C-alpha cells in the first residue's frame, strides 16, 4: 500500500490555518502574496467556515471558496481543505435542540462558542455528512487540494439521551452479556448490580464517587464514537477521490476522550496541534515529548508507518492560564525545527492572520494586528527559507534505542475518583521520564503498548496503571528477549477494566521486577522523602519488599526509613528496575543515564554541551538546537544544510540557533 502524503519528494510542508471567510478578497490577494514571500506552500482552509458555506439549511454559498482555492492554486499554494463540522451554525442548534450537548450535571449547552454539538446525535451526524458531501462533490478534484482536514480537534463528550442509547449499544458489543459488564465494573460494590440494560446510563453527576469501570468505558465509548464521526466523513471524502489523503488534527492532553494510538489506524497521516504550556525550558521539553508522541502514533499506532505533521503551533506567544508569554526571537524557529528533527513532515501555524474580533483575536498570528512588517513575520519568512533548504529530507526516521510506553486509557484511569492520591498523571510521568532522558541527551520513542520493540534496548513503563494480559505478555517478551526494563510506581496495578490485580502490587510485573509492594504511602504536594542514594522522592512512596531484586536506593527517613525505594532485578543479561517514588529531576536524570548506559544506550550526540538538543536520524542528518543564549561548540562533521558551510570536526551553533548537519558517512 502506498503512503498518501500531501507533499512530494520529501518536501517539507509549511503554512497554517488561513481564514479568508473573515476578510474581503483584497486581503486574500495580499495574504497570498505574503504567503509566497514567506515560503508558505500549504494552508488549512475552511476549518470554521460552516456558516459561510451554508448560511441557511440547505443553501450553499461556495463561490467564495471556489475563488480562494483558485487563487491558491494560481500561486502554487496547496490547500488542506477542512470540513467545518467543529462549529455548527446557530440555525443548526435552533433547529435541532436535541443535538446540543448535555453536561454530566444535566445542563444543556447552547451555541455561541464552538464545538457545541453532540457527536452521538443523529441530526448532527447527518448535517456533518451533508456539508462534507457538498465539499467533496465540489472540490475532490480541485488542483489545489492536497489534503482533507476533517473537523478540528475531536474531543467533546455529552450525556444526552442519544448518548445514553449509543453508550448502551456500545456496551452490548463490548460485553457478551450483562453479567460480563457487572463483572468488569465490579457492581457488587455499593449495590450497583444491573439486572437490565435499560438501567445502565452514562456516568452523570451522582451523590458520591462514580464507578471507575463505568467512567473508563465512557471514555472509550467516546473515543470510538468520535472516531466513527471522523471515519464516516473520511469515507465519503475518499470515495470522491481516493488519491487525496485524509486526516484530522489531534489535540493533546488526557482530558481528551480520544485514544490517539487507535485513531492512527484511520488516518493517512497523524496530525498534531502543539502548544507548550511551560514558559521556561519546559516548553522545549514539552515540544520534544509531543513530537516523539506523534512519531510513535504514526509509526506504531497505525499498524503501518504513516507520516506525521505538526498541524498547528503558535507563531508567537505561549499561553498560560492568566497570561500570554511572548516567545523570544528564535524560539519559534527552534520549536518548529524540533518537530521537524523528530520526524514532522513540516510546520503549520495557528493562525496565518489575526482576526479583528472573535474569541481568539489576540492569539498570535504570522500576520499580526500590526501587519507583516514585524519580527514575527520576518522570523516566519526565514523559517520558510530554512525549510526550503531542507527540501528532500522529509519524513525522516529518528534513531532511538529507548521506548517509553504511553497509553491513553491508563491516563484516564489514573484520573478516576477514589484513587489513593489526586493528581496522578500517566502522561505527566511519561513526560518526566522523557525529560530526564532529554537532558541526558538520549532520544526516546514514545510507543503504545504492543508496539514492535525491535530497536529498543530499554523499555520504560511510567505509571502505566492498566495492564491487559496482552500488555503483560508484550513486556515479558521484551525482557525475555534480552531487553532492559524500568517500571515506575502504579504501573501494572490494574487490569484493562481498572480492576486491581491481587497478591501485592504491581500485580502484573512483580515477578519480573523481583519485588512485592505491600502498601502505598502517597505524599503531600510539598512533601519530599530523602533517598539513600542521593536526592529525594516526591508524590508517592511505597512499602517495597525485595523478592529477588537488589536495593539501589532506600528511603532515608520517615515511616519507610531503610526500605527499598529503587530496586534492580537481574533477568538473564538484562536488568528490570523498579522505581517506587518520583525522584527529583536531577536524581531522575542520573538514574536514567545509568539505566540507559547499562542497557547500552548512548546519547544522540556524545559531547554536545548541556542546553543543546541533538537528534540524530537514520537518513544521516544531525539536528542541533541551541536552547542557550551562548554560542555552543558541538562535535560534528559534514555539511550544514542551513548555511551551506562545511563542518570539519566541530560546529559552533549560534545562541538560540539551529544547525542541520548532513553527516559524512565514514
Ligand atoms: C487549537 C485549535 C485552534 C485554536 C488554537 C489556539 O487547539 O485547534 O482552532 O483555537 O487551539 O491555540
Short mmCIF file of N, CA and C in Angstrom, two decimals, residues 22 54 76 96 218 296 356 527 562:
data_model
loop_
_atom_site.label_atom_id
_atom_site.label_comp_id
_atom_site.label_asym_id
_atom_site.label_seq_id
_atom_site.Cartn_x
_atom_site.Cartn_y
_atom_site.Cartn_z
N UNK A 22 -13.05 35.46 6.90
CA UNK A 22 -13.13 36.61 7.81
C UNK A 22 -12.74 37.92 7.12
N UNK A 54 -22.83 27.44 4.42
CA UNK A 54 -24.25 27.05 4.45
C UNK A 54 -24.97 28.01 5.41
N UNK A 76 0.50 28.56 -6.56
CA UNK A 76 1.31 27.37 -6.24
C UNK A 76 1.22 26.97 -4.79
N UNK A 96 -32.22 21.91 15.81
CA UNK A 96 -32.04 20.57 16.40
C UNK A 96 -31.59 20.69 17.85
N UNK A 218 -16.84 4.84 29.54
CA UNK A 218 -17.46 6.02 28.91
C UNK A 218 -16.44 6.77 28.06
N UNK A 296 5.47 8.21 17.53
CA UNK A 296 5.10 6.86 17.98
C UNK A 296 3.74 6.45 17.45
N UNK A 356 -9.93 40.52 13.52
CA UNK A 356 -10.21 41.78 14.25
C UNK A 356 -11.09 41.54 15.46
N UNK A 527 5.66 17.48 50.12
CA UNK A 527 6.48 16.53 50.87
C UNK A 527 7.60 15.96 49.99
N UNK A 562 14.90 3.20 55.53
CA UNK A 562 15.70 1.99 55.32
C UNK A 562 15.08 1.01 54.34
#
